[in-house]
Amino acid sequence: MLSFSIYSQTVNQVLELRLSKAKLLASQNQKRSAYKLILKNLEQEQVHPESYYFLSEMYLNSSQVRRSFQVLYLLIKKQHKKNFLNTPLSMINFENTPSQNALLTYYKIASQFLTEAQEGVYPKIFKIKLLLLAKKYYTVVENFDFRISSTKAQLGKIFLQLNENDSAIQKLLEAKNSLSEDNKSIFKTEDLTKEEINLLIGQSLIKEGQIEAGKLYLRQVTLSDNSSNSLVDYSTSIQSLLDEDYIDLDFSYLVRSSSNILDYKDSQLTSLKTTNPEISESGVYHNRNINIIMNKNLFKKWVVKANFSYSDKVATDKLQENGDKRDLLFNFEVGVHESSTSTIKLRYEYESNYRKLNSSFTKNYSISKIIPTWIKASDTATFVIRAPFESYTFLNSSASGTGLTLGYSPFKKTQYWNPFYFVGYRSIPESNQTSSSSFLAGVSNLSILNENWNFVTSFDLENRDNELESLSYLELNFKGLFSYRFKRFKSLRLDTGLKYISRAHAGNDNLSQYELILGMGYTF
């Protein structure tokens, strides 16, 4: 037994010496001699992995990609008798545990597939095949907890390139959390640092539509002392694209068919049928919307946004014109990055509502709001806290109200489930000089069906309490809007959807309304 150990050590020393000579010959551009010498190591009964890695790399540097993989396949067949080379990922038996040396080779195979997919000049469909092969072998390595942080980070990169953003975010967050656990890395140059992982998380969140959270992760990269200059430049360039100064003009024209065009409660509808039977409770109205948005960056840390919008409702039936209205809205917002993971915003908003009475529009009310907002990105979600102060002006009175809203948007999402949850409380002054307490809860969701179709839904509940029964109610509000952007005219879109409101009053005098929506929009 002792003699065998001594023999094995001696053979290994010979193999190491031969490998060193081959590396020296290769560095002197004597590749043919290097090939011949390293092949002698591969002919030995004792497997010397470093020699296989070196030969594989030599083939790769000579653009002989196929031979490079063949060398690694030959090695894995010697290291792992029941190997996974010809087994689809879904059929792999993970009870068949490879050795640590075999796992390292699987990792090398995965890394080489990923490098080829990223750097090779191949058709798109072939690059996807390479990414899927890389995913297979990284998944094998991950399953046996080998090089945890690196493996998860590389899987995150693959999912990002496959546009599986939800899976990318999950893997990258797992990689970040396991960085401290993975201290046995062998190929240090292949490891991703915390800053590089943050950059990938930021990119994934932005592609998923979570712009604010993505920007906060990119900002961590920019502010970190451990980030390389190239990493900082790349992160800054992405942020610049997101925060570049712009002015957008959006116009939409919608036709809405409403079951309750005058927004009447049951008692009002009963009275209408008795006193004005010629006026129908249902009807069609035109809805025009104009939205102007301005974004301006100041001193790299501050972002200023302003928005002006106009919206109107005009019934096609003149008998229903008392339901016509106009809304004007202006807001101005200043945001500052408090730290690498949070943002503070202060928003001023002014809203003015006009209703048509006796064939002319009369101001109904106006609201001025000051809304401080705090946005925080954690490792799993984005949290939002808003605390608005509101000042109401009615025809004969004015009053103020306050509120608090808590929002939550998880990073774990899918193509169809991209939610934002919220709960809140508001103190709302009424026009009759009473005050209502309002408790709200809801969820909104963005489904990206494909590059042209989006589906936005929201479901809200509001419980409003007032000393008067007529102003106390429980309201359910549902909206669903499909939006289609034309392939040849990206600025033009088709909007269609459904809106439903059910309001149950304390005095059993309820309101119910649904609307069907169809129209066009254009962004300049």
CSV table of C-alpha atoms in Angstrom, one decimal, residues 25 29 87 281 306:
chain,number,residue,atom,x,y,z
A,25,LEU,CA,6.5,25.4,-25.2
A,29,ASN,CA,4.7,29.5,-29.8
A,87,THR,CA,-29.0,12.8,-20.4
A,281,GLU,CA,-79.3,55.4,-17.5
A,306,ALA,CA,-43.4,67.4,-14.0
